[in-house]
Coordinates of C-alpha atoms and ligand atoms in Angstrom, one line a residue:
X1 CA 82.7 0.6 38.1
X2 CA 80.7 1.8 35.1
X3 CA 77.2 0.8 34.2
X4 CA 77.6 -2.5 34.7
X5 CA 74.4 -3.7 34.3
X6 CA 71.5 -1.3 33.0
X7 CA 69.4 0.3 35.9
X8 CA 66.0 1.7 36.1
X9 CA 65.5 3.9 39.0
X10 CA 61.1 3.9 40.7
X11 CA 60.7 6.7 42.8
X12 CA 57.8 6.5 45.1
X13 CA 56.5 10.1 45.1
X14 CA 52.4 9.0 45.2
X15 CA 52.0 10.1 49.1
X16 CA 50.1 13.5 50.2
X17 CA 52.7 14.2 53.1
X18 CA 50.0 15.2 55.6
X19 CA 52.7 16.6 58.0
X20 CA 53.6 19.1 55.8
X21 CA 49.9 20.7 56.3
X22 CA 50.7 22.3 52.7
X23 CA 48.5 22.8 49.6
X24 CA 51.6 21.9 47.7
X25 CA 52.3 18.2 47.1
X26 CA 55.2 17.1 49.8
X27 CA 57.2 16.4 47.1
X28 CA 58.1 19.8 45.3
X29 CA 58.2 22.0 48.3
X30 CA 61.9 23.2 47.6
X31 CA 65.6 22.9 49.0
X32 CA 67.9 25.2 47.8
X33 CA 65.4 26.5 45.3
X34 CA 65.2 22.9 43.8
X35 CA 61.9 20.5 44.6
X36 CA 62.4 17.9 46.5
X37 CA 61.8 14.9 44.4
X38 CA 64.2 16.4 41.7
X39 CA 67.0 15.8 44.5
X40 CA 66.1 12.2 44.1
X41 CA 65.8 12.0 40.5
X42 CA 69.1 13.8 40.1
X43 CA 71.1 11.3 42.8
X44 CA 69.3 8.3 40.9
X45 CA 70.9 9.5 37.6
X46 CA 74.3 10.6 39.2
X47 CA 74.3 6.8 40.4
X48 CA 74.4 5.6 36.8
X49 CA 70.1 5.2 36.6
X50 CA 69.8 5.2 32.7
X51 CA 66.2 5.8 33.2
X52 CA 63.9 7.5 35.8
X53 CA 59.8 6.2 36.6
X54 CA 58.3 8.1 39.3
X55 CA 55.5 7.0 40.7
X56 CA 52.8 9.7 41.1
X57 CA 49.5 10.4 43.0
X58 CA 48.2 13.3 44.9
X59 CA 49.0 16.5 43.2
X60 CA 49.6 14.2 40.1
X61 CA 49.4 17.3 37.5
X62 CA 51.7 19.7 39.5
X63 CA 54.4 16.9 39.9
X64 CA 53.9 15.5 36.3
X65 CA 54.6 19.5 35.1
X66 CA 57.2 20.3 37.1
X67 CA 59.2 17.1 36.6
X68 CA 58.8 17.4 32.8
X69 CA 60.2 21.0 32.8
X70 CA 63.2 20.3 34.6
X71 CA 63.9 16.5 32.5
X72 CA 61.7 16.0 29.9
X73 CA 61.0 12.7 28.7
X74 CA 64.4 11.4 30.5
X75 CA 61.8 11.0 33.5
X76 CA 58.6 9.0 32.9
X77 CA 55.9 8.5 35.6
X78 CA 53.5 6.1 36.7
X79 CA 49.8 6.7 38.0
X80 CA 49.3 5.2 41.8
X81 CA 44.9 7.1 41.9
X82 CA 44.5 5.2 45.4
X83 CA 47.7 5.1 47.4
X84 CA 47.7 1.5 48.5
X85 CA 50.9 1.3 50.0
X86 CA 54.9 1.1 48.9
X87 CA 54.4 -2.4 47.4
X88 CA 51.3 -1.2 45.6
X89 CA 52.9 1.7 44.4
X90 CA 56.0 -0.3 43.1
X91 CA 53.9 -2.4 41.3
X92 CA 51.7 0.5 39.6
X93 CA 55.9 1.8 38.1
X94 CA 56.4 -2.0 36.6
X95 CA 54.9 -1.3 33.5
X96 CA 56.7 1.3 32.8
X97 CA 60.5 -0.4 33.5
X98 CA 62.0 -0.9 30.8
X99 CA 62.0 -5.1 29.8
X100 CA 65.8 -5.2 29.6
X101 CA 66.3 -3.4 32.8
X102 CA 68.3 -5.9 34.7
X103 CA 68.2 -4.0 38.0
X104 CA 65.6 -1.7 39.4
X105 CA 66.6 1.2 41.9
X106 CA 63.8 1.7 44.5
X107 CA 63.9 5.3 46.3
X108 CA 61.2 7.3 47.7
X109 CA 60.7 11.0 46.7
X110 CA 60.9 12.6 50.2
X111 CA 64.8 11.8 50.8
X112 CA 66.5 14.5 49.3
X113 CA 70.1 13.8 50.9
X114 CA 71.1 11.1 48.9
X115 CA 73.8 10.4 47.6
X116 CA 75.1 8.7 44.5
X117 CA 78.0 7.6 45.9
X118 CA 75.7 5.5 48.4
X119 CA 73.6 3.9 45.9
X120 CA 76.6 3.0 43.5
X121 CA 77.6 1.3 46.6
X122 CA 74.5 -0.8 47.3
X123 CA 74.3 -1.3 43.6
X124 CA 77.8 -2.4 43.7
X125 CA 76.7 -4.8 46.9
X126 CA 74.0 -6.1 45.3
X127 CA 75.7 -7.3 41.8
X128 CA 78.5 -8.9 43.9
X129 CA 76.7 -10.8 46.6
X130 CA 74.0 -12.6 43.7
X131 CA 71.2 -11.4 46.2
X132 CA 68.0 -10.7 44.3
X133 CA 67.3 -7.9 46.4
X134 CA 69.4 -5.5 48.6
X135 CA 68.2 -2.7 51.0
X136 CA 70.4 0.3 52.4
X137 CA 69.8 0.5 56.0
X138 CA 71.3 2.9 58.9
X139 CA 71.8 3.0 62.8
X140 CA 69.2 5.3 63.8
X141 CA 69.5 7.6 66.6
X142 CA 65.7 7.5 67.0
X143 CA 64.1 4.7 65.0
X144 CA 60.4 5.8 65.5
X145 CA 58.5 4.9 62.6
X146 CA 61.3 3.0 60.8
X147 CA 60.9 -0.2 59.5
X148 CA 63.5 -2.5 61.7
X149 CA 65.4 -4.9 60.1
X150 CA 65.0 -8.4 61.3
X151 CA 68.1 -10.6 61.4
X152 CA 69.0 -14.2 62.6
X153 CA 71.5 -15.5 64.5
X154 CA 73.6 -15.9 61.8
X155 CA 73.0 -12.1 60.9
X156 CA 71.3 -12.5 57.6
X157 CA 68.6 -10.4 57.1
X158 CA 65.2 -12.7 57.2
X159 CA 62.5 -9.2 57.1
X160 CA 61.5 -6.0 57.9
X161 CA 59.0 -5.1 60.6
X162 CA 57.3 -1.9 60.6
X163 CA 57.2 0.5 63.2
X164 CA 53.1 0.0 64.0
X165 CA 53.6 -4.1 63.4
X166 CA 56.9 -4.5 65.5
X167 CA 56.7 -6.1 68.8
X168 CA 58.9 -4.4 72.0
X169 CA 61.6 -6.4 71.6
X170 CA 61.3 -5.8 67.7
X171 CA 61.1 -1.9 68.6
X172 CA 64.7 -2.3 70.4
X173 CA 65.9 -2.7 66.7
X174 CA 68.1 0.1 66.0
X175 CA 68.8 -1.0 62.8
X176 CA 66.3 0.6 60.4
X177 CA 65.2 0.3 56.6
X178 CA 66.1 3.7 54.5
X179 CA 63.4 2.9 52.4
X180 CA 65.9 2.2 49.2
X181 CA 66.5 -1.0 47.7
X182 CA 67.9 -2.0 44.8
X183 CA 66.1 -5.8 43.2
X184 CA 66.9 -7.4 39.7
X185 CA 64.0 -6.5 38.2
X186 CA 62.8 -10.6 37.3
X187 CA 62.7 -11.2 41.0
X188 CA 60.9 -7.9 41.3
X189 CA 58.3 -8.6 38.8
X190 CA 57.3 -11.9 40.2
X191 CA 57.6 -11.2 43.8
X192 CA 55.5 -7.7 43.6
X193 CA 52.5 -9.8 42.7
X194 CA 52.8 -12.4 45.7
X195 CA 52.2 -9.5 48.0
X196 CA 49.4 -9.9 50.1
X197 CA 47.7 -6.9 52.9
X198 CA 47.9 -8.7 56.3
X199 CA 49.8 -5.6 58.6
X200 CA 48.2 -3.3 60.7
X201 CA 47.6 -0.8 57.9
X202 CA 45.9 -2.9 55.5
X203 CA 48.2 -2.1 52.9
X204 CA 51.0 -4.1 50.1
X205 CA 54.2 -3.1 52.0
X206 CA 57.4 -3.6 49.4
X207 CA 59.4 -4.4 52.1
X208 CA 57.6 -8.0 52.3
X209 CA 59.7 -8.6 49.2
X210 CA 62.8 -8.5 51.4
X211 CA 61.3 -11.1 53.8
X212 CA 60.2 -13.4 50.5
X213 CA 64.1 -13.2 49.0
X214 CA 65.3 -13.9 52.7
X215 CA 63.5 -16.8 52.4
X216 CA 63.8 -18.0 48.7
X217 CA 67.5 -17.2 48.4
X218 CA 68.9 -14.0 50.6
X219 CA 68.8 -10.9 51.0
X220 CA 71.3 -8.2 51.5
X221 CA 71.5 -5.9 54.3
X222 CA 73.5 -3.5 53.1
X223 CA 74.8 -0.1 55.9
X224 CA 75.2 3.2 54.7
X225 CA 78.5 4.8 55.4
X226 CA 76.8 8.4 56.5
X227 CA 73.2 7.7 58.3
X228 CA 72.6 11.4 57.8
X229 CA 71.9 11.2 54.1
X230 CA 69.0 9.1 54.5
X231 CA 66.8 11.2 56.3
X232 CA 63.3 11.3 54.9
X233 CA 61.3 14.3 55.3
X234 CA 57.8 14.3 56.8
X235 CA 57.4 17.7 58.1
X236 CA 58.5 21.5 57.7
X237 CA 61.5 21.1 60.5
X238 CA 62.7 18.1 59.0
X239 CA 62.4 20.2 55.4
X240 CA 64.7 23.2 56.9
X241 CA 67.5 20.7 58.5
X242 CA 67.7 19.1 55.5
X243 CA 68.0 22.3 53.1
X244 CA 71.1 23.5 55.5
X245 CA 72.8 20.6 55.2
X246 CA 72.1 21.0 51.1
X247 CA 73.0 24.7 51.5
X248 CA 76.2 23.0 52.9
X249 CA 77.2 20.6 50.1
X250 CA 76.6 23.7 48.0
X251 CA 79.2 25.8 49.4
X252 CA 81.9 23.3 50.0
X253 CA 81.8 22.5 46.4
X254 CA 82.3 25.6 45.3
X255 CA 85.3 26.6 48.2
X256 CA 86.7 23.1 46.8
X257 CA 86.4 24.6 43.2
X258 CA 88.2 28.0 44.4
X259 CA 85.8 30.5 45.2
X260 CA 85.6 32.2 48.9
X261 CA 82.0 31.3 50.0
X262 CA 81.4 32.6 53.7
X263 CA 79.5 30.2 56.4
X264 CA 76.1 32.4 56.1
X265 CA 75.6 32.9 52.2
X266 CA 72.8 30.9 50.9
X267 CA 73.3 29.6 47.3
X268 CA 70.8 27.4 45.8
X269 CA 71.3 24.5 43.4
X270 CA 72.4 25.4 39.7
X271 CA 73.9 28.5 40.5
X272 CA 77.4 28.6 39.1
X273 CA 80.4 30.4 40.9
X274 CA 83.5 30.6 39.4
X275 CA 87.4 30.5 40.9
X276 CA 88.3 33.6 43.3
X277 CA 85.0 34.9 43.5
X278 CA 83.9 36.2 47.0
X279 CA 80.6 35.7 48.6
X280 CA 80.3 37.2 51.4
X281 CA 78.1 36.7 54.3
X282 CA 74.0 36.8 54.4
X283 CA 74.6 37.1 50.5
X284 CA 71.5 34.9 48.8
X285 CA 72.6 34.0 45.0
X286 CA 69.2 32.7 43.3
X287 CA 68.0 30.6 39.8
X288 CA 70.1 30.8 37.1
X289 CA 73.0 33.6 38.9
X290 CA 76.3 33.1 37.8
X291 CA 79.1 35.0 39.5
X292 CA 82.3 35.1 37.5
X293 CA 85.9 34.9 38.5
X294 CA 87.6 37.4 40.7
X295 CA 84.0 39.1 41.3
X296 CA 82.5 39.8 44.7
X297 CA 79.1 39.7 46.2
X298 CA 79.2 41.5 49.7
X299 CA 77.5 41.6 52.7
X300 CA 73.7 40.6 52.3
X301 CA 72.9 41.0 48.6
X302 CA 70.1 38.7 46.8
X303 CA 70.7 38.3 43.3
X304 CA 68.4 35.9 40.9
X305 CA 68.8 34.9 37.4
X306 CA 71.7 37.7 37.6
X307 CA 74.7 37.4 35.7
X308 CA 77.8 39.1 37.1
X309 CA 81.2 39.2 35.0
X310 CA 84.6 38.8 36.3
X311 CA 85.9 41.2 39.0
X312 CA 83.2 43.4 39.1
X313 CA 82.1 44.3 42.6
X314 CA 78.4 44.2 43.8
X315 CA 78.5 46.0 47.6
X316 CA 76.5 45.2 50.4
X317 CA 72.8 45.2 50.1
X318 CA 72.1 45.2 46.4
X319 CA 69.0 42.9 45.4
X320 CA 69.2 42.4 41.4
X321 CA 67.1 39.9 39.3
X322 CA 67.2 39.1 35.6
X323 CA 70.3 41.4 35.2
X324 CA 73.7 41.9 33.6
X325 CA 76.3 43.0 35.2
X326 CA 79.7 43.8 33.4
X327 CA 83.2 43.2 34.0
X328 CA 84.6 45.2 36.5
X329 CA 81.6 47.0 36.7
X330 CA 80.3 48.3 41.0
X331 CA 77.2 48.2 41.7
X332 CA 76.1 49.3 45.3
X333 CA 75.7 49.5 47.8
X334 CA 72.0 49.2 48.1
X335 CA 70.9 49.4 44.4
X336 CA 68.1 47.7 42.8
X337 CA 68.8 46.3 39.4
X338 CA 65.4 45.0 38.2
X339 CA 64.7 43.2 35.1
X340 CA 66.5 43.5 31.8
X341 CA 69.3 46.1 33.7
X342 CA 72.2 45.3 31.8
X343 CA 75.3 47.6 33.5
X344 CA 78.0 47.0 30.7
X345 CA 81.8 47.0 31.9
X346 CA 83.5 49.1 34.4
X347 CA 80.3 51.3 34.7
X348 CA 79.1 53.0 38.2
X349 CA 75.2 52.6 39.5
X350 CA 75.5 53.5 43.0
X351 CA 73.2 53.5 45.8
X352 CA 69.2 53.8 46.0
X353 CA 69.8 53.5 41.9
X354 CA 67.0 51.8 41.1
X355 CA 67.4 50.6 36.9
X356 CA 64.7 48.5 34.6
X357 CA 64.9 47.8 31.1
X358 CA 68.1 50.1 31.0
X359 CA 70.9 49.2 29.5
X360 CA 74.4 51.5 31.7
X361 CA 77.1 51.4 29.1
X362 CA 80.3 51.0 29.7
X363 CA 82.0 53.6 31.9
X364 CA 79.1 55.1 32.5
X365 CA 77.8 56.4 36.1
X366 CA 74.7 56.6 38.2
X367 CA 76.0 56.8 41.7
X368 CA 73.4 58.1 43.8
X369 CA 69.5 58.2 43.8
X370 CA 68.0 57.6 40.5
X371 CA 65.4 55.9 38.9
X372 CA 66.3 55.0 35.7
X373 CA 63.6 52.7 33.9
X374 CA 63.3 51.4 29.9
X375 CA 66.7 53.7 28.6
X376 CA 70.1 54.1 27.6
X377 CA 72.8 55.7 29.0
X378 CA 75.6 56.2 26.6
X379 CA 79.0 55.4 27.1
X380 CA 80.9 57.5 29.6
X381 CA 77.8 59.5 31.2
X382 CA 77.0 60.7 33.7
X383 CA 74.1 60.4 35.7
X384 CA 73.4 63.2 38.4
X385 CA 71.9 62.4 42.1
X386 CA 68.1 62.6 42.1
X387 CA 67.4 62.1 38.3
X388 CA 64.6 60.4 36.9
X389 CA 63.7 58.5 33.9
X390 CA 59.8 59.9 33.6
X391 CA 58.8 56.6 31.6
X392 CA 55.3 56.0 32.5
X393 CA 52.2 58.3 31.6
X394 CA 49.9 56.5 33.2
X395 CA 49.4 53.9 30.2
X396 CA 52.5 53.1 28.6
X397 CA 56.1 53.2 28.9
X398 CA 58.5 55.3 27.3
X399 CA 62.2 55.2 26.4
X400 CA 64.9 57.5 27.8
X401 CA 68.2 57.9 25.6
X402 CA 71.2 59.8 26.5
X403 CA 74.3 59.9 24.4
X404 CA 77.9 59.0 25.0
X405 CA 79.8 61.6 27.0
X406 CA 76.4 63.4 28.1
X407 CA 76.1 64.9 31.6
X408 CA 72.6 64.9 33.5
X409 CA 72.7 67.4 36.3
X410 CA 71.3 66.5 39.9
X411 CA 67.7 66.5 40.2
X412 CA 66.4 66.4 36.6
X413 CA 63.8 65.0 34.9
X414 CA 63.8 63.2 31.6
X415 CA 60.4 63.2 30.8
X416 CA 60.1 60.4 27.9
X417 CA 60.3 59.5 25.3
X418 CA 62.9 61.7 25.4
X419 CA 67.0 61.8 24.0
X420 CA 69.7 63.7 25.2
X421 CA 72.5 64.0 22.5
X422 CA 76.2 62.6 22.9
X423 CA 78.5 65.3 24.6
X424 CA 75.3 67.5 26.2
X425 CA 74.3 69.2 29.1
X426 CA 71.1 69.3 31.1
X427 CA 71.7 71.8 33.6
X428 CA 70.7 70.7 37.2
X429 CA 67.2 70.9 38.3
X430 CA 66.0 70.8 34.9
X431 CA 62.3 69.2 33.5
X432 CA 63.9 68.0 30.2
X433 CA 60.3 67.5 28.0
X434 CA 62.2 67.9 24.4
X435 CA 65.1 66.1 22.8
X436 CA 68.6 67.8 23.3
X437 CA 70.9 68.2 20.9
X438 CA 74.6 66.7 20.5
X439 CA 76.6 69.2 22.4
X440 CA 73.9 71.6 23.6
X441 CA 73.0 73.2 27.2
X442 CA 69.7 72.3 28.4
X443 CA 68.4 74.7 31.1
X444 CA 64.7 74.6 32.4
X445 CA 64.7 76.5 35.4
X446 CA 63.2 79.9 37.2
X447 CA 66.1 82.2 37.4
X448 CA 67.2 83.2 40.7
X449 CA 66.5 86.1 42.6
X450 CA 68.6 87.5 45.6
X451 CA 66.6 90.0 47.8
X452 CA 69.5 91.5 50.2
X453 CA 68.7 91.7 53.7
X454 CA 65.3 90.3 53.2
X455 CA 65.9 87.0 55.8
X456 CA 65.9 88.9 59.1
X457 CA 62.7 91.2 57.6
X458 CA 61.3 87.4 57.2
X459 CA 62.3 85.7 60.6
X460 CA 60.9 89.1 62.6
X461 CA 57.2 88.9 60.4
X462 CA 57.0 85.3 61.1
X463 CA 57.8 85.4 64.7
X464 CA 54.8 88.2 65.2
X465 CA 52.4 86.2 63.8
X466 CA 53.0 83.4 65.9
X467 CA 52.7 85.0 68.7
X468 CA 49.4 86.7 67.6
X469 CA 47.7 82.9 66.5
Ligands
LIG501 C1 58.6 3.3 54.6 C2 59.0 1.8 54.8 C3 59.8 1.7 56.1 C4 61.0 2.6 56.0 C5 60.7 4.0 55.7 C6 61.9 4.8 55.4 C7 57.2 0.5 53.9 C8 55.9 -0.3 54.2 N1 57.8 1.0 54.9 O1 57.8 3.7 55.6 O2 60.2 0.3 56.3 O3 61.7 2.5 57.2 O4 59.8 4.1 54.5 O5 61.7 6.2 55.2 O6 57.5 0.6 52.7 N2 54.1 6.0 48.7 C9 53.4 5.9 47.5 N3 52.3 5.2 47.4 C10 51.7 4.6 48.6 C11 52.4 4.8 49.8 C12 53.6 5.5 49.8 O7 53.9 6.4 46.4 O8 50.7 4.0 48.4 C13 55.4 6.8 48.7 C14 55.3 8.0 49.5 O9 54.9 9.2 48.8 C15 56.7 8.1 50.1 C16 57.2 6.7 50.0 O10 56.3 6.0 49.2 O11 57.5 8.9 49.2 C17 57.3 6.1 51.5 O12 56.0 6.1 52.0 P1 55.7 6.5 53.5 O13 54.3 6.4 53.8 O14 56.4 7.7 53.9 O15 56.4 5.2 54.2 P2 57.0 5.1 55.7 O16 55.9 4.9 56.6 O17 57.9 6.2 55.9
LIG502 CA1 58.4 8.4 54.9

């Protein structure tokens, strides 16, 4: 079914989420590099929401700022100062539903697992059985602290009890309230402001608008298919069982899409992988990373906001962020492309290469132990073990060029701003401190002596004095 009536989605995010014993507001500590209530806000639209009002309290500013960056004005929010309770809380997002809503989607910002699926079902439910009000509810393992849903003989769903208000028997309940509802919005209006604060907490509990439907007209209990995808999170355990199982949903989409994703990679929301790409194990794949087809990411790299083209090859233990890297291009093992690298196709930066602001054109190599910071290597280069970009003096940086074709010895220094010309050769061990000409030797080194017979003469003096001190 699509869109069949218009739906506002309230999520309740007002709460300080003590348990997390965090500075940070419950709410946007992070799954899968993602905040928590964006998890919500995203299910709520998958589900068809045409419109999103989260209601927000402690750490108002924070949550306000970081939900506009990621939806803009797509996501409104409502002020609850003094958190009052969930039926407070509701009725603080009202104003802000739109009038020709017809149904309102009630979720609460701490249950990152849902899924649309799930709520297009209750939605579904809750149109069909004419109910003014339905509320998703699971079998749980350990109810403790869950609402239990009351039911008569009949079944029909006459209330929720809360954990702290519930009797024994009541506490023998094992089915439990999720926390999401879905109400036409008329009913919601009016019911909201019938609420009244007798519980043991002193506070407007929205689930009291279950017990009034129940007994105007009815209510619908409706069960979730998969009880694990209503978890709320209170605490930083809860937080971590929750990311793995996100970390999971992650993965299988992408194996289901075509790419080889090993049991122990880690790849947060948003990244994209494409078709017969490998990602291997203890690989981390950050922010805006996109790994293109036929590429692979072995063993235990960490790459953020890194773009990698088709069937190159970044070996174990390379950690890049905000970088480029080319078609067919290897990287590795154990190099550190830092921001702005951009390693152009089928080029070679090999291990402890540390590059920044450099720009590796295509072909070119830099296979072994280099730092090579704010240049250019031309295309076809090559870079010798040990060289290194002298950029900084202290106050500002400095750019290194070196031309197409260009060989840099082992162990040289380019000191910068510096250019070596297309086709040249800087002889190994040299202190380059001038530009080189296209085509020219550059050689900056004491000449070399050989003293014949001179080492045992050496050894024999050396062993004296240490016997003397
Ligand atoms: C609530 C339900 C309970 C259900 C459980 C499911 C009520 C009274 N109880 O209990 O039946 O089993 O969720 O997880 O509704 N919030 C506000 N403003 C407030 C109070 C809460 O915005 O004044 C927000 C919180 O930030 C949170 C959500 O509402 O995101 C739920 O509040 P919480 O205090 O966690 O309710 P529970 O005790 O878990
Ligand atoms: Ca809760």
């Amino acid at each position: 079914m699509s869109d069949p009536a218009p739906v506002t989605a309230i999520v309740l995010a007002a709460g300080q989420g003590t348990r997390m014993k965090s500075a940070v507001p419950k709410v946007l500590h992070r799954l899968c590099g993602r905040p928590m209530v964006h998890w919500v806000v995203d299910a709520a639209f998958a589900a068809g929401a045409r419109d999103v009002v989260v209601v927000v309290g402690h750490g108002r500013e924070e949550v306000e700022a970081s939900l506009a960056a990621a939806f803009g004005d797509r996501v409104r929010t409502a002020v609850q100062s003094v958190q009052r309770g969930t039926g407070d809380a509701v009725r603080c997002a009202l104003p802000a539903v739109a009038a020709d809503a017809e149904l309102v989607l009630l979720l609460c910002g701490d249950t990152p697992l849902l899924e649309a699926d799930e709520l297009r079902a209750l939605r579904d439910a809750t149109i069909a059985s004419g109910a003014p009000v339905a509320v998703l509810t699971c079998d749980a393992p350990d109810a403790t602290g869950y609402g239990r849903m009351l039911r008569d003989a009949a079944g029909r769903v006459v209330g929720i009890r809360e954990h702290r208000d519930a009797s024994p028997e009541e506490r023998a309940i094992r089915e439990v309230n999720s926390g999401v509802y879905v109400a036409r919005s008329a009913f919601l209006r009016d019911a909201i402001d019938r609420l009244s604060p007798d519980n043991a907490q002193g506070e407007l509990y929205v689930t009291d608008v279950v017990a009034l439907a129940a007994r105007e007209a009815t209510a619908l209990g409706f069960k979730a298919s998969t009880a694990g995808s209503l978890a709320g999170i209170n605490d930083r355990s809860q937080l971590a069982a929750a990311e793995e199982v996100l970390y999971g949903r992650i993965a299988d989409g992408l194996r289901r899409a075509g790419a080889t994703v090993r049991t122990s990679a880690r790849i947060d929301a948003g990244v994209v992988v494409d078709p017969d790409a490998v990602i291997e194990h203890g690989v981390v794949l950050r922010g805006a990373t996109r790994v293109g087809a036929g590429a692979t990411i072995d063993v235990g790299s960490v790459l953020t906001d890194v773009e990698v083209a088709a069937g190159a090859m970044v070996k174990p233990y390379t950690v890049g962020s905000g970088a480029f890297i080319g078609e067919k291009a290897q990287i590795g093992p154990f190099s550190h492309l830092r921001a702005d690298s951009h390693i152009e196709a089928d080029a070679h930066v090999g291990n402890f290469v540390e590059t920044k602001k450099t720009r590796i054109r295509r072909g070119a190599k830099a296979n072994h132990l280099a730092y090579l910071g704010d240049g250019d290597v031309g295309e076809g280069a090559n870079v010798g073990a040990g060289t290194i970009f002298c950029n900084y003096d202290g106050f500002r940086k400095h750019r290194t060029e070196i031309g197409p074709g260009a060989f840099i010895g082992s162990d040289s220094q380019l000191v910068a701003p510096v250019r070596i010309g297309a086709n040249a050769y800087v002889a190994t061990g040299t202190t380059v401190t001038r530009d080189v000409p296209d085509d020219a030797l550059a050689i900056a080194r004491v000449r070399q002596e050989n003293k014949e017979g001179y080492a045992s003469r050496l050894r024999a003096r050396f062993k004296a004095a240490k016997k003397d001190g």
